[in-house]
CSV table of C-alpha atoms in Angstrom, one decimal:
chain,number,residue,atom,x,y,z
A,27,UNK,CA,-0.1,0.0,-0.3
A,28,UNK,CA,1.2,3.4,-1.2
A,29,UNK,CA,1.1,6.0,1.7
A,30,UNK,CA,2.9,8.8,0.2
A,31,UNK,CA,0.9,11.5,-0.9
A,32,UNK,CA,1.8,14.3,-3.4
A,33,UNK,CA,1.4,17.7,-2.3
A,34,UNK,CA,0.9,20.4,-5.1
A,35,UNK,CA,0.1,23.5,-4.2
A,36,UNK,CA,-1.4,24.9,-7.6
A,37,UNK,CA,-1.4,28.9,-6.2
A,38,UNK,CA,-4.3,30.5,-8.0
A,39,UNK,CA,-6.0,29.2,-10.6
A,40,UNK,CA,-9.1,29.0,-12.6
A,41,UNK,CA,-11.8,26.2,-11.3
A,42,UNK,CA,-12.3,24.6,-14.8
A,43,UNK,CA,-8.7,24.0,-15.8
A,44,UNK,CA,-8.3,22.7,-11.9
A,45,UNK,CA,-11.2,20.6,-12.6
A,46,UNK,CA,-9.9,18.8,-15.6
A,47,UNK,CA,-6.6,18.5,-14.1
A,48,UNK,CA,-8.4,16.5,-11.2
A,49,UNK,CA,-10.0,14.5,-13.8
A,50,UNK,CA,-7.3,13.5,-15.9
A,51,UNK,CA,-5.0,12.2,-12.2
A,52,UNK,CA,-8.1,10.0,-10.8
A,53,UNK,CA,-8.6,8.6,-14.1
A,54,UNK,CA,-4.8,7.6,-14.2
A,55,UNK,CA,-5.5,6.0,-10.9
A,56,UNK,CA,-8.5,4.3,-11.7
A,57,UNK,CA,-6.9,3.1,-15.1
A,58,UNK,CA,-4.1,1.7,-13.2
A,59,UNK,CA,-6.6,-0.1,-10.9
A,60,UNK,CA,-8.3,-1.5,-13.5
A,61,UNK,CA,-4.9,-2.6,-15.3
A,62,UNK,CA,-3.8,-4.1,-12.0
A,63,UNK,CA,-6.9,-6.3,-11.6
A,64,UNK,CA,-7.1,-7.3,-15.3
A,65,UNK,CA,-3.4,-8.1,-15.5
A,66,UNK,CA,-2.7,-9.3,-12.0
A,67,UNK,CA,-0.4,-6.9,-11.6
A,68,UNK,CA,0.7,-5.2,-8.0
A,69,UNK,CA,1.7,-1.4,-9.5
A,70,UNK,CA,1.7,1.0,-6.8
A,71,UNK,CA,-1.2,3.6,-7.2
A,72,UNK,CA,-0.1,7.2,-6.5
A,73,UNK,CA,-2.1,9.8,-4.2
A,74,UNK,CA,-2.2,13.5,-4.4
A,75,UNK,CA,-3.0,16.5,-2.5
A,76,UNK,CA,-3.7,19.7,-4.2
A,77,UNK,CA,-4.1,23.0,-2.4
A,78,UNK,CA,-5.2,26.1,-5.0
A,79,UNK,CA,-7.1,29.1,-4.5
A,80,UNK,CA,-10.2,29.7,-7.2
A,81,UNK,CA,-10.9,33.1,-8.6
A,82,UNK,CA,-14.2,34.1,-7.7
A,83,UNK,CA,-17.0,30.8,-8.6
A,84,UNK,CA,-19.9,29.5,-7.6
A,85,UNK,CA,-20.5,25.5,-8.2
A,86,UNK,CA,-23.3,23.1,-7.9
A,87,UNK,CA,-23.4,19.3,-6.9
A,88,UNK,CA,-25.0,16.5,-9.1
A,89,UNK,CA,-27.6,16.4,-6.0
A,90,UNK,CA,-28.2,20.6,-5.9
A,91,UNK,CA,-31.1,22.9,-6.4
A,92,UNK,CA,-30.0,25.7,-9.4
A,93,UNK,CA,-32.6,27.7,-7.1
A,94,UNK,CA,-30.2,28.0,-4.6
A,95,UNK,CA,-27.8,30.2,-6.7
A,96,UNK,CA,-29.4,33.6,-6.2
A,97,UNK,CA,-28.0,35.5,-9.1
A,98,UNK,CA,-28.6,35.5,-12.9
A,99,UNK,CA,-25.7,35.4,-15.6
A,100,UNK,CA,-25.5,39.3,-15.7
A,101,UNK,CA,-25.5,39.6,-12.0
A,102,UNK,CA,-22.5,36.8,-11.7
A,103,UNK,CA,-20.3,38.7,-14.5
A,104,UNK,CA,-21.1,42.1,-12.7
A,105,UNK,CA,-19.7,40.2,-9.2
A,106,UNK,CA,-16.8,38.9,-11.8
A,107,UNK,CA,-17.5,35.2,-10.8
A,108,UNK,CA,-18.5,32.3,-13.0
A,109,UNK,CA,-20.7,29.1,-12.4
A,110,UNK,CA,-20.4,25.4,-12.8
A,111,UNK,CA,-22.6,22.4,-12.1
A,112,UNK,CA,-20.0,19.8,-11.3
A,113,UNK,CA,-20.0,15.7,-10.1
A,114,UNK,CA,-19.6,16.0,-6.5
A,115,UNK,CA,-22.0,15.4,-3.8
A,116,UNK,CA,-23.3,18.7,-2.1
A,117,UNK,CA,-25.2,21.5,-3.1
A,118,UNK,CA,-24.1,24.9,-4.3
A,119,UNK,CA,-21.1,26.6,-2.2
A,120,UNK,CA,-18.8,29.4,-3.2
A,121,UNK,CA,-15.0,29.1,-3.8
A,122,UNK,CA,-13.1,32.8,-3.9
A,123,UNK,CA,-9.3,34.4,-3.2
A,124,UNK,CA,-8.4,33.8,0.9
A,125,UNK,CA,-10.2,30.3,0.9
A,126,UNK,CA,-7.8,27.2,0.9
A,127,UNK,CA,-9.1,24.8,-1.4
A,128,UNK,CA,-7.5,20.9,-0.8
A,129,UNK,CA,-8.5,18.5,-3.6
A,130,UNK,CA,-7.0,14.9,-2.3
A,131,UNK,CA,-7.2,12.8,-5.1
A,132,UNK,CA,-6.2,9.2,-3.3
A,133,UNK,CA,-6.8,5.7,-3.8
A,134,UNK,CA,-8.2,4.8,-0.7
A,135,UNK,CA,-7.4,1.1,-1.1
A,136,UNK,CA,-4.0,2.3,0.3
A,137,UNK,CA,-5.5,3.8,3.6
A,138,UNK,CA,-8.7,2.3,4.4
A,139,UNK,CA,-12.1,1.3,2.5
A,140,UNK,CA,-15.0,3.9,4.1
A,141,UNK,CA,-16.3,6.6,2.6
A,142,UNK,CA,-18.1,8.1,5.8
A,143,UNK,CA,-14.4,7.5,7.7
A,144,UNK,CA,-13.0,9.4,4.7
A,145,UNK,CA,-15.1,12.3,4.9
A,146,UNK,CA,-14.8,12.5,9.1
A,147,UNK,CA,-11.0,12.6,8.6
A,148,UNK,CA,-11.2,15.5,6.3
A,149,UNK,CA,-13.5,17.2,9.2
A,150,UNK,CA,-10.8,16.5,11.7
A,151,UNK,CA,-8.0,17.4,10.4
A,152,UNK,CA,-9.6,21.2,9.9
A,153,UNK,CA,-11.2,20.9,13.5
A,154,UNK,CA,-7.6,20.3,14.9
A,155,UNK,CA,-6.2,22.5,12.9
A,156,UNK,CA,-8.8,25.6,14.2
A,157,UNK,CA,-8.5,24.1,17.6
A,158,UNK,CA,-4.7,25.5,17.1
A,159,UNK,CA,-6.2,28.9,16.9
A,160,UNK,CA,-8.3,28.6,19.8
A,161,UNK,CA,-11.3,27.9,17.9
A,162,UNK,CA,-13.6,25.1,19.2
A,163,UNK,CA,-15.3,23.6,16.3
A,164,UNK,CA,-17.6,20.1,15.3
A,165,UNK,CA,-20.1,18.8,13.0
A,166,UNK,CA,-23.6,19.2,12.5
A,167,UNK,CA,-25.7,16.0,12.3
A,168,UNK,CA,-26.9,15.3,9.0
A,169,UNK,CA,-24.8,18.1,7.7
A,170,UNK,CA,-20.8,18.0,6.2
A,171,UNK,CA,-18.3,20.1,6.8
A,172,UNK,CA,-17.1,22.1,10.0
A,173,UNK,CA,-19.1,24.5,11.7
A,174,UNK,CA,-18.9,26.7,15.0
A,175,UNK,CA,-21.2,27.1,17.7
A,176,UNK,CA,-23.2,24.0,16.8
A,177,UNK,CA,-27.0,23.7,18.5
A,178,UNK,CA,-27.8,27.3,18.7
A,179,UNK,CA,-28.9,29.8,16.7
A,180,UNK,CA,-25.3,31.6,16.1
A,181,UNK,CA,-24.5,28.0,14.1
A,182,UNK,CA,-22.5,28.5,11.2
A,183,UNK,CA,-19.7,27.0,8.5
A,184,UNK,CA,-16.2,28.0,8.5
A,185,UNK,CA,-15.6,24.4,6.1
A,186,UNK,CA,-17.5,22.8,3.4
A,187,UNK,CA,-17.0,19.6,1.9
A,188,UNK,CA,-17.8,17.9,-0.9
A,189,UNK,CA,-16.6,14.7,-2.6
A,190,UNK,CA,-16.9,12.5,-5.3
A,191,UNK,CA,-15.4,8.5,-5.2
A,192,UNK,CA,-15.6,5.9,-7.6
A,193,UNK,CA,-13.3,2.2,-7.0
A,194,UNK,CA,-12.8,4.0,-4.1
A,195,UNK,CA,-10.9,6.9,-5.8
A,196,UNK,CA,-11.4,10.3,-4.1
A,197,UNK,CA,-11.8,13.8,-6.0
A,198,UNK,CA,-12.9,17.3,-5.0
A,199,UNK,CA,-12.7,18.2,-1.3
A,200,UNK,CA,-12.9,20.8,1.3
A,201,UNK,CA,-13.1,24.6,1.1
A,202,UNK,CA,-12.1,26.4,4.4
A,203,UNK,CA,-12.8,30.1,4.8
A,204,UNK,CA,-9.6,31.8,5.8
A,205,UNK,CA,-9.6,35.6,4.6
A,206,UNK,CA,-12.2,35.1,2.4
A,207,UNK,CA,-14.9,38.1,1.3
A,208,UNK,CA,-17.9,36.5,3.1
A,209,UNK,CA,-20.0,38.4,1.0
A,210,UNK,CA,-20.1,36.3,-2.1
A,211,UNK,CA,-21.7,33.8,0.0
A,212,UNK,CA,-24.8,36.4,0.5
A,213,UNK,CA,-25.5,35.6,-3.5
A,214,UNK,CA,-26.6,31.6,-2.5
A,215,UNK,CA,-28.2,29.6,-0.1
A,216,UNK,CA,-25.1,28.2,1.0
A,217,UNK,CA,-25.4,24.0,0.8
A,218,UNK,CA,-29.1,24.4,0.2
A,219,UNK,CA,-29.0,25.3,4.8
A,220,UNK,CA,-31.3,28.1,5.5
A,221,UNK,CA,-30.8,30.3,8.4
A,222,UNK,CA,-27.5,29.4,9.5
A,223,UNK,CA,-24.2,31.8,8.8
A,224,UNK,CA,-20.9,31.3,7.7
A,225,UNK,CA,-17.9,32.7,8.6
A,226,UNK,CA,-13.8,32.9,8.4
A,227,UNK,CA,-10.8,32.3,10.8
A,228,UNK,CA,-9.7,36.0,10.1
A,229,UNK,CA,-13.6,37.0,11.1
A,230,UNK,CA,-13.3,34.6,14.1
A,231,UNK,CA,-10.0,35.7,15.2
A,232,UNK,CA,-10.7,39.4,14.7
A,233,UNK,CA,-7.1,40.2,12.6
A,234,UNK,CA,-6.2,41.5,9.6
A,235,UNK,CA,-4.9,38.8,7.9
A,236,UNK,CA,-4.4,35.1,8.8
A,237,UNK,CA,-1.3,33.7,7.5
A,238,UNK,CA,-2.4,31.1,4.9
A,239,UNK,CA,1.0,29.1,4.5
A,240,UNK,CA,0.9,28.4,8.1
A,241,UNK,CA,-2.8,27.3,8.4
A,242,UNK,CA,-1.7,24.9,5.2
A,243,UNK,CA,1.1,23.3,7.0
A,244,UNK,CA,-1.4,22.6,10.1
A,245,UNK,CA,-3.7,21.2,8.2
A,246,UNK,CA,-0.8,18.8,6.1
A,247,UNK,CA,0.7,18.2,10.0
A,248,UNK,CA,-3.3,16.7,10.8
A,249,UNK,CA,-3.8,14.8,7.7
A,250,UNK,CA,-0.5,13.0,7.7
A,251,UNK,CA,-1.2,11.8,12.0
A,252,UNK,CA,-5.1,10.9,10.5
A,253,UNK,CA,-3.7,9.1,7.2
A,254,UNK,CA,-1.0,7.8,8.7
A,255,UNK,CA,0.6,9.1,5.6
A,256,UNK,CA,4.0,10.5,4.2
A,257,UNK,CA,3.6,13.9,2.2
A,258,UNK,CA,6.2,14.3,-0.4
């Protein structure tokens, strides 16, 4: 089992080209797995974690409701944002500058074959990271992602999650609001959930700017421990 994860920080990159790149890596892993089974080989499948920051974009998961996007084409254009319907789970979300997006493209057969556990581990890596900043976060029953003040009228989401998996290979992932302009969330019903707020690390800490590289390093540290992996 290959427990090495290749880390690639793509910097700021357009959503569509990143999605295509994810699909490419995903397909290569799936094809290798099929070849292994067909030819009775034991070639190691690679694992990746892509970090990226997207220009303003709204994405709608395959089970999502288009009505949760509150802008028409002209208004999207005016806000310098794009929109894509995509093949992950979940409803609508926003990605933009100041947000850390992580796309793990893993062959879970290198780790464990349990999608539920996989999602919980992604959430846990964020919960543990935010704890290092003194924030007490948790999960909201029936709603993926990471939340503050769960079960109160002040519940607010700080990290969204949406994944796709086939043949135990994953793609898409998490989006953690660090220094993001939260105003862009006003144009959607985030994840299709009404009446709950969205927040960022910057807002919660009451600082001008959070060091995003430092946050990424903490996330990697916790993913390393949770997945018993080595980042290369």
